[in-house]
Amino acid sequence: MRFVILGPTELHVSHRKVDLGPAKQRGLLTLLCYHLGKPVSPDVIIDEFWPGEPREAVRNRLYQLVSRIRAVLRRNAVPGTLSATIEGYRLDLDPELVDFHRFTRLVQESEAATDAGDHAAAAHLLTEAIGLWRGTPLADLQGHWSSRRRQHMTDVLWLGAHKRLFDALLALGEYQTVLARIGPLFEEHDLDETIARQWMTALDGAGRGADVTPFYLDFRRRWMREQGSEPGREVNDAYRRIGNRRHQPEPHLPPRYPLRDIHDFTGHGELLAKLDAILTGPGSAGGVVAIDGMPGIGKTTLARHWAHQHRELFPGGQEELDLRAYGPTPPIGTHDALGRLLSALGAHGDLMPFGEDQRRQRLSQLLDGRRILILLDNAYDAAQVRPLLSATADCAVLITSRTRLKGLTIREGVHSITMPPLGPEESASLLKGMIGTGRAESEHDALLALADLSGGLPLALRIIGQHAAERPRARLFDLVEQIRRCLLAPGHGTDDEDASVRAAFTYSYRALQGQAARMFRLLSLHPGVSVSVGAAAALCDVDNIGAEDLLERLARANLLEHDSVGRYRFHDLLRSFAADCTRGEETAEQRHQAIERMLDWYLLSATNAAVQLAPQRTPVPDLPTAYRVEPITFEDDTAAMRWCREERGNLTAATRCAAEHGFHNRAWQIPGAVHEVFERYGCQDDVLECNETALASARKIGHLVGVLGTLNNLGVAFHSFRNYDRATVLYQEGIQLAGTLNHRMAQATLMHNLGNINVKRGNFTAALDLYQQALKISRDVENLPCVAYSLHRLGKAYRHMGRHAESLSHHREALAIRERIGHLRGQGATHAELAALHLATGDFPLALRHAELALELSRKTMDQVTWCDALITRATARRQQGHTAPAIKDLRRVAETCLETGDSGRRVRALDALAEALVASGEPEQARKVWTEELRTLDPSDTRARRIRNRLASPVATSGSGSSHSSSS
């Protein structure tokens, strides 16, 4: 027995197709099968089958449909029930009987197989899953809901399964099979970057490398013609990797791609010509232009459009930094802004200077000699921008601001351009493109009146144009009259410079239905720049499907913008308007509850991510229950890490929001939940900010456990910036508080971290004493994971001291414990350390054996840190044995991975080892290029930079006797 909804709705019993009755009956069964085990409300069913008809008039028809479906199920002995609940109708039966749910299960199992490295099993599962599709899914449903679901099922699920299948086949070396199957799919999705990447990989693997470049160039031409921009990183990086294998060019800094453009940019030819004259003429290097204008006038769009049109002038790339003068978060300060620019250029982790002056000098160094365009968007005033300009003197810079930055013009000689509204004809042209030429020409006078009412503001024009486009039968004249009434309403005086745009907002807002209007209002309470479906659902107290529908309605009305897949953002003016609506229509208690739900969603989702990524850590205490919200759960480490990256800025904003609104428990719990995740990658400024906020909140409410945990986390943050003095003070305060609270495990953790600082400073005796104290505590309380960690740290310290026998015994004991408790990630780290130890003693076979074991475990646990360490060790051991070609290949892989993950410290080590391997292979000029790249990445005051300068200043000997490099610093 099986139900089919991945095609025309069918029920097969004993190889016989059952007659399911007329179309609506089949359609309702499809709806119930899709939502298997979940109630479907009568309102959803009525909207799907009888849109626009009065509810009461069609309820009897609904009851009859349900009754007939029950009869079909009974006649065919279907082992399930169709029941009516308070929430709606629910069909309960084995999900394996419905092809869609079986498809979902097979895809999930294939993902697990892929994570385990079993690509053959993944390919088998995906082939079976794809074979379940029999045509257009949900074919017997034709309403608004089903149209959206069908598109999602086809464009995301079905297409995604094919992409996973092709990746599995590529991993198996089945290049010809991929080429045979991918062609028809690419004809339908000829701008899909993943499929393009897979096609190029298959061509290269099948021995058709000569066909890769023509394919790439053709794809790039089509992409730029359709999208108006360069293809994304997936395609470009794949093409570059294939080229690296074929030509092995020198390493490079992260490529910066052109700023995104819009397809229907209209007008402002005179301003574009001014920008040309200033930034493209002779001696234009280092030119700076400040574009000012009223809100909603299109300053950012103008800057991006010009930058995109002249991308060939900036071979070093283009970079955009939102200074957030008027957003939901505080304006970005100089220290943070410099950090963000440095992070974008590859200076992460221990390569990120802490002081502001050091950051400015570092940025100048990284930008030296590179032709780059920088957009400083949404600046508050000259004081916010001025410190950045001194570090970007050789770059072209565009600045946008609502106010004229006179100080920059007078003191720094910055060119200033004031952006006027669009003229009447330009405004009419933009509207015409949205509503259609025929309709615009038939009501030309009304079109000009609409353009006039917009005040020439593109934001208002787009909202008005979309509203008209969605109502093709409405007269433009009627729309003009309605907007005029909004202009005359209280609070919309025509003397206000933003009266036109607020009138457009008001008109579109009033056209929203109840829940959509409430979603629009409550989104103004979200503290971050962009919002996900899950966070919006928590704010509005609806489920994720309902939230997505409401968000899409707002986006279609141009009251919300699509940010990335599944994420949305406000224009600043719309956020301000929504906030006014919220204050006027939601009580203080309702606003308080919405913020609390949102904070709980972020906290519980972050906790789930942390448990997935670091299961050995104890979650933060006193967590709220999840009955009011639907936090995200994660199937694997990749999904958890992706969510953390996407939500990093929002989690920082949520921490600040919690403290500002008196939710002090959440203010220390949220940073505590994700601290270990965030400290792994990227610029740490936000970690510092979050934990300083957390510490103040925990102290304010006297939550001593919260204070204790945050002292440790804040110490780790300062530790990452090499501010060892400040970190030491925090760790010592934490150790004292842990003793007062008799919290022995916290005491051990803080001792570990203080010991790590002593290792960094070369105080190995003090470090050993602290590790020994932590080990004794861990043994006393019988905490095996912590015992293993103490032994691991002791082994590492002994290795640095050259006490190899003691290092070996401690690592062996740590490994035995980690194997006994099943801590795979810890096992991988200890194998990596044993590999480094045996490399240091010259036992290359044992070093390689442990490196291979570390690599195998790190692949299973998605531990890129251990993977990189082990690969560096393996490469160094291979080079010492004279196998330079595989060593070079390994080290290039590490350097590329660290570039993608932002791990600058390990990237420097990989580049250093790569240069030595190139010297050993007789390629001194290639080694010089790598050292030059490494030098560019390092701070000039770094001792490693001085050593590299010395190497570059002297002849490079080509021999296999380069110095060895351990896998851990």
PDB file of C-alpha atoms in Angstrom, residues 192-198 200-201 212-213 215-221 223-224 229-245 249 252 254-258 308 311 896 899-900:
ATOM      1  CA  ASP A 192      22.363  27.392 -10.977  1.00  0.00           C
ATOM      2  CA  GLU A 193      25.851  27.832  -9.536  1.00  0.00           C
ATOM      3  CA  THR A 194      26.007  24.454  -7.788  1.00  0.00           C
ATOM      4  CA  ILE A 195      25.158  22.565 -10.973  1.00  0.00           C
ATOM      5  CA  ALA A 196      27.688  24.668 -12.887  1.00  0.00           C
ATOM      6  CA  ARG A 197      30.347  23.811 -10.306  1.00  0.00           C
ATOM      7  CA  GLN A 198      29.458  20.109 -10.557  1.00  0.00           C
ATOM      8  CA  MET A 200      33.066  21.762 -14.342  1.00  0.00           C
ATOM      9  CA  THR A 201      34.283  19.232 -11.767  1.00  0.00           C
ATOM     10  CA  VAL A 212      36.180  23.730 -18.468  1.00  0.00           C
ATOM     11  CA  THR A 213      37.228  27.252 -19.451  1.00  0.00           C
ATOM     12  CA  PHE A 215      31.961  26.303 -20.179  1.00  0.00           C
ATOM     13  CA  TYR A 216      32.888  28.717 -17.385  1.00  0.00           C
ATOM     14  CA  LEU A 217      33.143  31.725 -19.708  1.00  0.00           C
ATOM     15  CA  ASP A 218      29.778  30.916 -21.300  1.00  0.00           C
ATOM     16  CA  PHE A 219      28.150  30.534 -17.863  1.00  0.00           C
ATOM     17  CA  ARG A 220      29.739  33.782 -16.675  1.00  0.00           C
ATOM     18  CA  ARG A 221      28.486  35.707 -19.731  1.00  0.00           C
ATOM     19  CA  TRP A 223      25.034  35.112 -15.500  1.00  0.00           C
ATOM     20  CA  MET A 224      26.241  38.694 -15.950  1.00  0.00           C
ATOM     21  CA  SER A 229      26.890  40.857 -11.507  1.00  0.00           C
ATOM     22  CA  GLU A 230      29.750  38.374 -11.343  1.00  0.00           C
ATOM     23  CA  PRO A 231      28.879  34.742 -10.455  1.00  0.00           C
ATOM     24  CA  GLY A 232      29.224  33.852  -6.776  1.00  0.00           C
ATOM     25  CA  ARG A 233      32.087  32.190  -5.009  1.00  0.00           C
ATOM     26  CA  GLU A 234      30.950  28.619  -5.581  1.00  0.00           C
ATOM     27  CA  VAL A 235      31.494  28.833  -9.336  1.00  0.00           C
ATOM     28  CA  ASN A 236      34.551  31.084  -9.242  1.00  0.00           C
ATOM     29  CA  ASP A 237      36.273  29.081  -6.518  1.00  0.00           C
ATOM     30  CA  ALA A 238      35.634  25.806  -8.366  1.00  0.00           C
ATOM     31  CA  TYR A 239      37.107  27.255 -11.552  1.00  0.00           C
ATOM     32  CA  ARG A 240      40.053  28.579  -9.578  1.00  0.00           C
ATOM     33  CA  ARG A 241      40.649  25.225  -7.850  1.00  0.00           C
ATOM     34  CA  ILE A 242      40.654  23.406 -11.175  1.00  0.00           C
ATOM     35  CA  GLY A 243      43.087  25.978 -12.503  1.00  0.00           C
ATOM     36  CA  ASN A 244      45.257  25.552  -9.387  1.00  0.00           C
ATOM     37  CA  ARG A 245      45.519  21.827 -10.013  1.00  0.00           C
ATOM     38  CA  PRO A 249      49.400  29.625  -9.368  1.00  0.00           C
ATOM     39  CA  HIS A 252      46.261  34.891  -2.834  1.00  0.00           C
ATOM     40  CA  PRO A 254      40.520  36.365  -0.239  1.00  0.00           C
ATOM     41  CA  PRO A 255      38.959  37.534  -3.529  1.00  0.00           C
ATOM     42  CA  ARG A 256      36.533  40.410  -3.084  1.00  0.00           C
ATOM     43  CA  TYR A 257      33.601  40.320  -5.455  1.00  0.00           C
ATOM     44  CA  PRO A 258      31.750  43.248  -7.102  1.00  0.00           C
ATOM     45  CA  HIS A 308      29.363  47.382 -10.397  1.00  0.00           C
ATOM     46  CA  ARG A 311      34.385  46.668 -11.456  1.00  0.00           C
ATOM     47  CA  GLU A 896      42.680  27.112   1.006  1.00  0.00           C
ATOM     48  CA  LEU A 899      41.138  31.009   3.833  1.00  0.00           C
ATOM     49  CA  GLU A 900      37.500  29.883   3.677  1.00  0.00           C
TER      50      GLU A 900
END
